[in-house]
Coordinates of C-alpha atoms in Angstrom, one line a residue:
Chain F
M1 CA 32.0 -32.9 -24.0
K2 CA 31.8 -34.9 -20.9
H3 CA 31.0 -32.8 -17.8
I4 CA 33.0 -33.9 -14.7
M5 CA 31.3 -33.2 -11.4
D6 CA 34.3 -32.1 -9.4
I7 CA 34.4 -32.2 -5.7
R8 CA 34.1 -28.4 -5.2
E9 CA 30.9 -28.2 -7.4
L10 CA 29.5 -31.2 -5.5
E11 CA 30.2 -29.5 -2.2
I12 CA 28.4 -26.4 -3.3
T13 CA 25.4 -28.4 -4.5
A14 CA 25.3 -30.4 -1.2
E15 CA 25.4 -27.2 0.7
L16 CA 22.5 -25.7 -1.2
A17 CA 20.5 -28.9 -0.5
Q18 CA 21.6 -28.8 3.1
I19 CA 23.1 -32.3 3.0
A20 CA 26.4 -33.1 4.8
F21 CA 28.7 -35.7 3.3
T22 CA 31.9 -37.3 4.5
P23 CA 34.9 -37.0 2.1
A24 CA 34.5 -40.7 1.2
E25 CA 30.8 -40.1 0.3
L26 CA 31.8 -37.1 -1.8
E27 CA 34.3 -39.2 -3.6
R28 CA 31.8 -41.9 -4.5
L29 CA 29.0 -39.4 -5.3
G30 CA 31.4 -37.5 -7.6
R31 CA 31.6 -40.6 -9.8
E32 CA 27.9 -41.4 -9.7
V33 CA 26.7 -37.8 -10.3
T34 CA 29.1 -37.4 -13.2
Q35 CA 27.5 -40.5 -14.7
M36 CA 24.0 -39.0 -14.2
V37 CA 25.0 -35.6 -15.6
S38 CA 26.4 -37.4 -18.7
Y39 CA 22.9 -38.7 -19.5
F40 CA 21.7 -35.1 -19.6
E41 CA 24.7 -34.1 -21.7
K42 CA 23.5 -36.8 -24.2
M43 CA 19.9 -35.4 -24.2
K44 CA 21.3 -31.9 -24.7
E45 CA 22.7 -33.1 -28.0
V46 CA 19.2 -33.4 -29.5
D47 CA 18.3 -30.4 -31.7
T48 CA 15.4 -28.6 -29.9
D49 CA 15.6 -25.3 -31.9
G50 CA 12.2 -23.7 -32.3
L51 CA 10.5 -25.9 -29.7
E52 CA 8.8 -24.5 -26.6
P53 CA 10.0 -26.1 -23.4
T54 CA 7.4 -28.5 -22.0
T55 CA 6.9 -27.6 -18.4
H56 CA 3.7 -29.4 -17.9
A57 CA 2.2 -32.3 -19.8
F58 CA -1.6 -32.9 -20.2
V59 CA -2.6 -29.3 -19.2
K60 CA -5.6 -28.3 -21.2
A61 CA -7.0 -25.3 -19.2
N62 CA -6.3 -23.0 -16.3
R63 CA -6.7 -24.7 -12.9
V64 CA -8.0 -22.1 -10.4
R65 CA -10.1 -22.2 -7.3
P66 CA -12.7 -19.6 -6.1
D67 CA -11.5 -17.2 -3.3
T68 CA -13.5 -18.9 -0.5
V69 CA -12.2 -19.8 3.0
T70 CA -12.4 -23.4 4.3
P71 CA -11.9 -23.5 8.1
S72 CA -8.7 -25.3 8.7
T73 CA -9.7 -28.4 10.7
L74 CA -6.2 -29.8 10.5
A75 CA -4.4 -26.9 12.2
D76 CA -4.5 -28.5 15.7
A77 CA -3.5 -31.9 14.4
A78 CA -0.5 -30.4 12.6
L79 CA 0.6 -28.6 15.8
E80 CA 0.4 -31.8 17.7
R81 CA 3.3 -33.1 15.5
A82 CA 5.5 -30.2 16.4
P83 CA 8.3 -31.2 18.8
E84 CA 7.9 -28.1 20.9
L85 CA 5.2 -25.5 21.3
E86 CA 4.7 -22.3 23.2
D87 CA 1.3 -20.6 23.1
R88 CA 0.6 -22.2 19.7
F89 CA 4.0 -21.0 18.3
I90 CA 6.2 -23.7 17.0
V91 CA 9.5 -23.5 18.8
I92 CA 12.8 -24.2 17.1
P93 CA 16.4 -23.3 18.0
N94 CA 17.3 -19.7 17.3
V95 CA 18.1 -19.3 13.7
L96 CA 18.9 -15.6 13.6
Chain Y
M1 CA 29.5 15.0 -7.5
Y2 CA 27.8 11.7 -7.3
D3 CA 24.9 10.0 -9.0
T4 CA 22.6 7.9 -6.8
F5 CA 20.6 5.0 -8.3
V6 CA 17.8 3.6 -6.2
G7 CA 15.5 0.8 -7.1
L8 CA 12.7 -0.6 -4.9
E9 CA 11.3 -4.1 -4.4
I10 CA 7.8 -3.6 -3.0
H11 CA 5.7 -6.4 -1.6
I12 CA 2.0 -6.0 -1.1
H13 CA -0.6 -8.4 0.4
L14 CA -3.5 -8.8 -2.0
L15 CA -7.0 -8.3 -0.6
T16 CA -8.3 -11.8 -0.8
K17 CA -10.3 -13.8 1.7
S18 CA -8.2 -16.9 1.4
K19 CA -4.6 -17.8 0.8
V20 CA -3.1 -17.9 -2.7
F21 CA -2.7 -21.7 -3.1
C22 CA -5.0 -23.1 -0.4
S23 CA -8.3 -22.2 1.2
C24 CA -7.0 -21.1 4.6
K25 CA -8.1 -17.7 5.8
A26 CA -5.8 -14.8 4.9
H27 CA -6.3 -12.7 7.9
Y28 CA -4.0 -10.5 10.0
G29 CA -3.9 -10.8 13.8
D30 CA -5.3 -14.2 14.5
E31 CA -4.0 -16.7 17.1
P32 CA -0.7 -18.2 15.9
N33 CA -1.0 -21.3 13.7
T34 CA -4.8 -21.3 13.4
N35 CA -5.0 -20.5 9.7
V36 CA -2.8 -23.4 8.5
C37 CA -3.3 -26.6 6.6
P38 CA -1.2 -29.3 5.0
V39 CA -0.8 -27.3 1.9
C40 CA 0.6 -24.1 3.4
L41 CA 2.6 -26.1 5.9
G42 CA 4.3 -28.0 3.1
Y43 CA 3.3 -31.5 3.9
P44 CA 4.2 -34.0 1.2
G45 CA 1.7 -35.1 -1.4
V46 CA -0.4 -31.9 -1.2
L47 CA -1.6 -30.0 -4.3
P48 CA -1.6 -26.2 -4.4
V49 CA -4.4 -24.6 -6.5
L50 CA -4.3 -21.0 -7.7
N51 CA -6.7 -18.5 -6.1
E52 CA -8.5 -16.9 -9.1
E53 CA -9.0 -13.6 -7.2
A54 CA -5.3 -13.3 -6.4
I55 CA -4.3 -13.8 -10.1
K56 CA -6.9 -11.3 -11.1
L57 CA -5.7 -8.6 -8.7
A58 CA -2.1 -9.3 -9.9
Y59 CA -3.1 -8.6 -13.5
V60 CA -5.0 -5.5 -12.3
V61 CA -1.9 -4.0 -10.7
A62 CA 0.3 -5.0 -13.7
Q63 CA -2.0 -3.3 -16.1
S64 CA -2.3 -0.1 -14.0
L65 CA 1.5 0.0 -14.0
N66 CA 1.5 -0.1 -17.8
C67 CA 3.2 -3.5 -18.0
R68 CA 3.2 -5.9 -20.8
L69 CA 0.8 -8.5 -19.6
S70 CA 2.0 -12.1 -19.8
P71 CA -0.2 -14.2 -22.2
R72 CA 1.0 -17.3 -20.3
T73 CA 2.3 -16.8 -16.8
L74 CA 4.3 -19.5 -15.1
F75 CA 4.9 -20.3 -11.4
E76 CA 8.4 -21.4 -10.3
R77 CA 10.0 -22.8 -7.2
K78 CA 12.5 -20.5 -5.5
N79 CA 14.6 -22.8 -3.4
Y80 CA 16.0 -21.7 -0.1
F81 CA 16.3 -23.0 3.4
Y82 CA 14.8 -21.0 6.2
P83 CA 12.2 -22.0 8.8
D84 CA 9.8 -19.3 7.7
L85 CA 8.8 -21.5 4.8
P86 CA 8.5 -25.2 5.8
K87 CA 8.5 -26.4 2.1
N88 CA 12.1 -25.2 1.7
Y89 CA 11.0 -23.3 -1.4
Q90 CA 8.7 -20.4 -2.2
I91 CA 6.3 -20.6 -5.0
S92 CA 7.1 -17.5 -7.0
Q93 CA 7.5 -16.4 -10.6
F94 CA 10.7 -15.9 -12.5
S95 CA 10.8 -16.5 -16.3
D96 CA 7.2 -15.5 -17.1
P97 CA 5.9 -13.1 -14.5
V98 CA 2.4 -11.6 -14.7
G99 CA 3.7 -8.2 -16.0
E100 CA 7.0 -6.8 -17.3
N101 CA 8.4 -3.5 -18.7
G102 CA 5.9 -1.1 -17.2
F103 CA 6.1 2.4 -15.8
I104 CA 4.4 4.8 -13.4
D105 CA 4.4 8.6 -13.3
V106 CA 5.0 9.8 -9.8
P107 CA 4.3 13.3 -8.5
L108 CA 7.4 14.7 -6.8
A109 CA 6.4 18.4 -6.4
E110 CA 3.7 20.7 -7.7
G111 CA 3.8 20.3 -11.5
V112 CA 6.7 17.9 -11.4
T113 CA 6.3 14.2 -12.2
K114 CA 8.9 11.6 -12.9
R115 CA 8.5 8.4 -14.9
I116 CA 9.8 5.4 -13.0
R117 CA 10.2 2.2 -15.0
I118 CA 8.8 -1.1 -13.6
H119 CA 11.0 -4.1 -14.2
D120 CA 8.3 -6.7 -13.4
V121 CA 5.3 -7.6 -11.3
H122 CA 5.1 -11.2 -10.0
L123 CA 2.8 -13.2 -7.8
E124 CA 4.2 -15.3 -5.0
E125 CA 3.3 -16.7 -1.6
D126 CA 4.3 -14.9 1.6
A127 CA 6.5 -16.7 4.3
G128 CA 5.6 -17.2 7.9
K129 CA 6.4 -14.9 10.7
M130 CA 9.2 -15.5 13.2
I131 CA 10.0 -14.1 16.6
H132 CA 13.6 -14.6 17.7
A133 CA 13.9 -14.7 21.5
G134 CA 16.9 -15.9 23.4
D135 CA 18.0 -19.3 22.3
M136 CA 14.9 -20.0 20.4
S137 CA 12.8 -18.9 17.5
L138 CA 9.0 -19.0 17.5
C139 CA 7.3 -19.7 14.2
D140 CA 3.8 -18.7 13.2
Y141 CA 2.6 -19.9 9.8
N142 CA -0.7 -18.0 9.6
R143 CA 1.0 -15.6 7.1
T144 CA 2.5 -18.4 5.0
G145 CA 0.8 -18.6 1.7
Y146 CA -0.7 -15.1 1.8
P147 CA -0.9 -13.8 -1.8
L148 CA 2.0 -11.5 -2.1
L149 CA 2.6 -9.3 -5.1
E150 CA 6.2 -8.1 -5.7
I151 CA 6.7 -5.0 -7.8
V152 CA 10.3 -4.4 -8.9
T153 CA 11.3 -1.0 -10.2
E154 CA 14.3 -0.1 -12.3
P155 CA 17.0 2.0 -10.5
D156 CA 15.3 5.2 -11.6
L157 CA 15.0 6.9 -8.3
S158 CA 17.6 9.4 -7.4
G159 CA 17.7 9.1 -3.6
G160 CA 15.9 8.8 -0.3
E161 CA 13.5 11.6 -0.8
E162 CA 12.3 10.4 -4.2
A163 CA 12.0 6.9 -2.9
E164 CA 9.8 8.1 0.0
K165 CA 7.6 10.0 -2.3
F166 CA 7.4 7.1 -4.7
L167 CA 6.4 4.8 -1.9
Q168 CA 3.7 7.1 -0.6
Y169 CA 2.3 7.5 -4.0
F170 CA 2.4 3.8 -4.6
Q171 CA 0.5 3.2 -1.4
R172 CA -2.2 5.6 -2.5
L173 CA -2.3 3.8 -5.9
V174 CA -2.9 0.3 -4.5
R175 CA -5.6 1.7 -2.2
Y176 CA -7.3 3.4 -5.2
L177 CA -7.2 0.1 -7.0
H178 CA -8.6 -1.6 -3.9
V179 CA -6.0 -4.5 -4.4
S180 CA -4.3 -4.1 -1.0
D181 CA -4.9 -2.1 2.2
G182 CA -1.2 -0.9 1.9
N183 CA -0.8 -0.9 5.6
M184 CA 3.0 -0.8 6.4
E185 CA 2.6 -1.3 10.2
E186 CA 0.8 -4.6 9.6
G187 CA 3.2 -5.6 6.9
S188 CA 0.8 -5.6 4.1
L189 CA 3.1 -3.2 2.2
R190 CA 6.8 -3.9 2.6
C191 CA 9.8 -2.5 0.9
D192 CA 13.5 -3.4 0.2
A193 CA 15.7 -0.8 -1.5
N194 CA 18.7 -1.2 -3.7
I195 CA 21.2 1.7 -3.8
S196 CA 24.3 2.3 -5.7
I197 CA 26.3 5.5 -6.1
N198 CA 29.0 6.5 -8.6
K199 CA 30.9 9.6 -9.7
T200 CA 28.6 11.7 -11.9
G201 CA 28.3 10.2 -15.3
G202 CA 29.9 6.9 -14.3
G203 CA 26.7 4.8 -14.5
L204 CA 25.6 2.3 -12.0
G205 CA 27.9 1.5 -9.1
T206 CA 28.1 -1.5 -6.7
K207 CA 24.6 -2.5 -5.5
V208 CA 23.8 -2.6 -1.8
E209 CA 20.5 -3.9 -0.7
V210 CA 18.8 -2.5 2.4
K211 CA 16.1 -4.5 4.2
N212 CA 13.8 -4.0 7.2
L213 CA 12.3 -0.8 6.0
N214 CA 8.9 -0.7 7.8
S215 CA 7.8 2.8 6.8
S216 CA 8.4 5.2 4.0
R217 CA 10.2 7.5 6.4
F218 CA 12.7 4.7 7.2
V219 CA 13.2 4.2 3.4
R220 CA 14.3 7.8 3.1
K221 CA 16.4 7.8 6.2
A222 CA 18.1 4.5 5.4
L223 CA 18.9 5.6 1.9
E224 CA 20.2 9.0 3.1
F225 CA 22.4 7.1 5.5
E226 CA 23.7 4.8 2.8
F227 CA 24.5 7.8 0.5
K228 CA 26.6 9.3 3.3
R229 CA 28.3 6.0 4.1
Q230 CA 29.0 5.1 0.5
S231 CA 30.2 8.5 -0.6
A232 CA 32.5 8.6 2.4
Q233 CA 34.0 5.3 1.2
F234 CA 34.4 6.8 -2.2
E235 CA 36.3 9.7 -0.7
A236 CA 38.5 7.4 1.3
G237 CA 39.2 5.2 -1.7
T238 CA 37.7 2.1 -0.1
R239 CA 35.9 -0.4 -2.3
I240 CA 32.1 -0.6 -1.7
V241 CA 31.1 -4.2 -1.0
Q242 CA 28.1 -5.7 -2.6
E243 CA 26.0 -6.8 0.4
T244 CA 22.7 -6.8 2.2
R245 CA 22.3 -4.4 5.1
L246 CA 19.6 -4.1 7.7
W247 CA 18.1 -0.8 8.8
N248 CA 18.4 -0.4 12.6
E249 CA 15.6 2.0 13.5
N250 CA 16.8 2.5 17.0
R251 CA 20.3 3.7 16.0
D252 CA 19.3 5.3 12.6
V253 CA 22.0 3.3 10.8
T254 CA 22.2 0.4 8.4
E255 CA 24.2 -2.7 9.5
S256 CA 25.8 -5.3 7.4
M257 CA 23.9 -8.6 7.5
R258 CA 26.2 -11.6 7.1
S259 CA 24.9 -14.0 4.6
K260 CA 26.5 -17.0 2.9
E261 CA 27.8 -16.1 -0.5
S262 CA 26.7 -19.3 -2.1
S263 CA 23.1 -19.0 -0.9
H264 CA 22.2 -16.7 -3.7
D265 CA 21.5 -19.5 -6.1
Y266 CA 17.8 -20.1 -5.8
R267 CA 17.8 -22.8 -8.5
Y268 CA 14.4 -21.7 -9.9
F269 CA 12.5 -24.3 -11.8
P270 CA 8.9 -24.6 -13.0
E271 CA 6.5 -25.6 -10.3
P272 CA 5.3 -29.0 -11.5
D273 CA 2.1 -28.8 -9.3
L274 CA 0.8 -25.6 -10.8
P275 CA 0.0 -25.4 -14.5
P276 CA 0.7 -22.0 -16.3
F277 CA -2.1 -19.5 -16.2
V278 CA -3.3 -18.3 -19.6
P279 CA -5.6 -15.3 -19.3
S280 CA -8.6 -15.5 -21.5
A281 CA -10.1 -12.6 -23.4
D282 CA -12.9 -12.4 -20.8
F283 CA -10.4 -12.4 -18.0
L284 CA -8.5 -9.6 -19.6
R285 CA -11.7 -7.6 -20.2
L286 CA -12.6 -8.1 -16.5
V287 CA -9.1 -6.9 -15.5
D288 CA -9.5 -3.9 -17.8
S289 CA -12.9 -3.0 -16.2
L290 CA -11.3 -2.9 -12.8
Q291 CA -8.9 -0.1 -13.7
V292 CA -9.5 3.2 -12.1
E293 CA -8.4 6.8 -12.7
L294 CA -5.0 6.8 -10.9
P295 CA -4.5 9.3 -8.1
L296 CA -2.2 11.7 -10.1
A297 CA -4.7 11.9 -13.0
R298 CA -7.6 12.3 -10.6
R299 CA -5.8 15.1 -8.7
E300 CA -5.1 17.0 -11.9
R301 CA -8.7 16.6 -13.2
L302 CA -10.1 17.8 -9.9
K303 CA -8.1 21.0 -10.2
T304 CA -9.3 21.7 -13.7
T305 CA -12.9 20.5 -13.3
W306 CA -13.6 22.1 -10.0
G307 CA -11.1 24.9 -9.9
L308 CA -9.4 23.5 -6.8
S309 CA -6.0 24.8 -5.6
A310 CA -3.1 22.4 -5.4
E311 CA -3.6 22.1 -1.7
Q312 CA -7.3 21.4 -1.9
A313 CA -6.8 18.8 -4.8
D314 CA -4.1 17.1 -2.7
F315 CA -6.4 16.8 0.2
V316 CA -9.5 15.5 -1.5
S317 CA -7.6 13.0 -3.7
E318 CA -5.9 11.4 -0.7
S319 CA -8.2 8.4 -1.0
K320 CA -10.6 7.3 -3.7
T321 CA -13.4 7.2 -1.1
L322 CA -12.8 10.9 -0.3
A323 CA -12.4 11.9 -3.9
D324 CA -15.6 10.1 -4.8
Y325 CA -17.4 11.8 -1.9
F326 CA -16.0 15.2 -2.9
E327 CA -17.2 14.8 -6.5
T328 CA -20.7 13.7 -5.6
T329 CA -21.0 16.6 -3.2
A330 CA -19.5 19.1 -5.7
K331 CA -21.9 17.9 -8.4
A332 CA -25.0 18.1 -6.2
S333 CA -24.2 21.6 -4.9
G334 CA -22.3 23.0 -7.9
Q335 CA -19.7 24.3 -5.5
G336 CA -16.3 22.7 -5.8
A337 CA -14.0 25.0 -3.9
S338 CA -16.5 25.6 -1.1
V339 CA -17.0 21.8 -0.6
A340 CA -13.2 21.3 -0.6
N341 CA -12.9 24.0 2.1
W342 CA -15.6 22.4 4.3
L343 CA -13.9 19.0 4.0
M344 CA -10.5 20.4 4.8
G345 CA -11.7 22.5 7.7
D346 CA -14.8 22.1 9.8
V347 CA -15.7 18.6 8.6
Q348 CA -12.3 17.4 9.6
K349 CA -12.6 19.1 12.9
E350 CA -16.0 17.6 13.7
L351 CA -14.9 14.1 12.5
K352 CA -12.0 14.3 14.9
H353 CA -14.3 15.7 17.7
F354 CA -16.9 12.9 17.2
D355 CA -14.2 10.3 16.5
L356 CA -15.8 9.2 13.3
T357 CA -14.7 8.4 9.7
L358 CA -16.5 10.2 7.0
E359 CA -18.2 7.0 5.8
A360 CA -19.5 6.2 9.2
S361 CA -20.6 9.7 10.1
P362 CA -24.1 11.1 9.7
L363 CA -22.8 13.6 7.1
S364 CA -23.6 12.0 3.8
S365 CA -22.5 13.7 0.7
A366 CA -26.1 14.7 0.0
R367 CA -26.3 16.4 3.4
L368 CA -23.0 18.3 2.9
A369 CA -24.3 19.4 -0.5
Q370 CA -27.5 20.7 1.2
L371 CA -25.5 22.6 3.8
V372 CA -23.2 24.2 1.2
T373 CA -26.2 25.1 -0.9
L374 CA -28.0 26.7 2.0
L375 CA -24.9 28.8 2.7
E376 CA -24.0 29.8 -0.8
S377 CA -27.6 30.8 -1.6
G378 CA -27.6 33.1 1.4
R379 CA -30.3 31.2 3.2
I380 CA -28.0 30.8 6.2
H381 CA -25.0 32.7 7.4
I382 CA -21.5 31.2 7.9
K383 CA -21.8 31.1 11.7
I384 CA -25.1 29.3 11.5
A385 CA -23.6 26.9 8.9
K386 CA -21.0 25.9 11.4
Q387 CA -23.7 25.3 14.1
L388 CA -25.7 23.4 11.5
L389 CA -22.8 21.0 10.7
I390 CA -22.5 20.2 14.4
A391 CA -26.3 19.7 14.6
V392 CA -26.1 17.2 11.7
F393 CA -23.5 15.2 13.6
E394 CA -25.4 15.4 16.9
E395 CA -29.0 14.8 15.6
N396 CA -28.4 12.8 12.4
K397 CA -30.9 14.9 10.4
D398 CA -30.9 16.7 7.1
P399 CA -29.7 20.3 7.1
E400 CA -33.0 21.5 5.5
T401 CA -35.0 19.9 8.3
L402 CA -32.7 21.3 11.0
V403 CA -32.8 24.8 9.7
K404 CA -36.6 24.7 9.7
E405 CA -36.9 23.1 13.1
K406 CA -34.5 25.5 14.7
G407 CA -35.6 28.6 12.8
W408 CA -32.1 29.2 11.6
E409 CA -33.0 30.7 8.3
A410 CA -31.4 34.1 7.7
I411 CA -33.4 37.3 8.2
T412 CA -33.1 39.1 5.0
T413 CA -36.2 41.3 4.7
E414 CA -36.8 44.7 6.2
S415 CA -40.2 43.7 7.5
Q416 CA -38.7 40.8 9.5
L417 CA -35.9 42.9 11.0
Q418 CA -37.7 46.2 11.7
P419 CA -39.6 45.0 14.9
I420 CA -36.3 43.6 16.3
L421 CA -34.5 46.9 15.6
E422 CA -37.3 48.8 17.4
K423 CA -37.1 46.6 20.4
V424 CA -33.3 47.1 20.7
F425 CA -33.8 50.9 20.3
T426 CA -36.2 50.8 23.2
E427 CA -33.9 48.8 25.5
H428 CA -30.9 51.0 24.7
S429 CA -32.5 54.4 24.4
G430 CA -29.5 56.0 26.0
V431 CA -27.2 54.7 23.3
V432 CA -29.6 55.8 20.6
E433 CA -29.6 59.3 22.0
A434 CA -25.8 59.4 22.2
I435 CA -25.5 58.3 18.5
R436 CA -28.1 60.9 17.4
A437 CA -26.1 63.4 19.4
G438 CA -23.1 62.5 17.2
D439 CA -21.3 59.6 18.9
Q440 CA -21.0 57.3 15.9
R441 CA -18.6 54.9 17.8
Q442 CA -21.6 53.4 19.6
K443 CA -23.2 52.2 16.4
G444 CA -21.2 48.9 16.5
F445 CA -22.8 48.2 19.9
L446 CA -26.3 48.4 18.4
V447 CA -25.3 46.1 15.5
G448 CA -24.1 43.6 18.1
Q449 CA -27.3 43.8 20.0
V450 CA -29.4 43.2 16.9
M451 CA -27.2 40.2 15.9
Q452 CA -27.6 38.8 19.4
A453 CA -31.4 39.3 19.4
T454 CA -31.6 37.4 16.1
G455 CA -29.3 34.6 17.1
G456 CA -26.8 35.7 14.4
R457 CA -29.4 35.2 11.7
A458 CA -29.7 38.8 10.6
A459 CA -27.9 39.8 7.3
P460 CA -25.2 42.3 8.5
A461 CA -25.6 44.4 5.5
L462 CA -29.3 44.8 6.0
V463 CA -28.8 45.7 9.7
N464 CA -26.3 48.4 8.8
Q465 CA -28.6 49.8 6.2
L466 CA -31.6 49.9 8.5
L467 CA -29.6 51.5 11.3
A468 CA -28.3 54.2 9.1
K469 CA -31.8 54.9 7.9
A470 CA -33.2 55.1 11.5
L471 CA -30.4 57.1 13.0
G472 CA -29.7 59.5 10.2

């Protein structure tokens, strides 16, 4: 069955992704996303009974690192990119 | 009238040196934004790599809570937008957590334990710390990426008091396991509570989540407040709303926290940058070797092995360090109850007086064993033993050495005591005459004089015996 991405569902998705759209954009995206979703609908038709989902390809062994500290040489450089600082705190508009 | 169902979500910081997915230092109290790197700040193109110590400690906790250990544990992205995590998602676990379906037996009162089921144990990264001040918020990402272990219980607790006891026991447990310092003030143990109430027999009610519980006492108070609030709503016939509330410690109330209804969809999906972790047989053997006797089991064993009272067993099993110290001392001296009493009484007093911890004090378990043995074998008296304890703290020497140096050994033979007795008789001949004339009340005075002359070292029974002999 063809899944229609209606405007309400699209609005919720956009809100979750924190993206703002104009009504015209929503209209156009509604059509495009519906088309994309239909590709997935097609894939879902394939019988996958008894198959494990593949979350990672080409993974042969655990990938872990030892618990050792590397001094962070990039901390100051990262802070330099912050728009506003106060005593090494990054300052943003109040979000509470 | 009502059944209360409480479940807890407990977060603990694991005791690792570095963060869970990058090699920044995991350390509390440093200058803001010093322990940060492109990985924990969520720069594009970086690759998180799992800290092997963090995953090991996660499995250690899951096993100690009797969970089914995952043979293939998976990391997932939990998507949400809040500036405490610059990536806009938290690496967590959802479909295949480290452990599931466990339980823990919690002591509630003397001889009463309750089995609390554990829903799951999962490893994730902590978020940063924010300070909200005026029109701005200040962000510190030092804590971002700390290894955080979340333990979710089933709603098996019956209210605030049980939740408080559970949390206190859980704190003891993680310290015994040495997986977390469990410090609630510094946020290395945090707790959210879910509570629902219903008419007795009606099953689970509407779930309300309470956050911002920074101590086990607040957990109890917040849950007690919620019980009153929700039962009042029941009485009034008002519907209880499913919501998240914050504990306000200044006003002793919970307050509704407005949150967007649609924001609860975290859209979990497998973290493509982190492969699943498959514990090997060696890894599981290592995890098994790190299990310890849990506090409740240890407390009960101390009671039966050393004949301790409930109060003594509670005290010495407070921490694993103290319980180990106690058992070493008890074994060396063969005196369980006496050692426990010393630890609870005079040792505590002197530690406080000298402002020391037991581990940092000059009182090793071997020294306490020596002191107790000297006392129990009658070589020193109780008053001397107390002086001796202080001397160990002041001079950092073995009790045996101190007793010899100071001549504190008890006077237990007639030949040692007789000359002292005669000296006292000479000095107080008037009193001696009075007693001989029939005034028995003055005898106590002479006993006191003998004790004083021997610095309290004379065995009182021997003094009384010799006095009776000399004075008829």
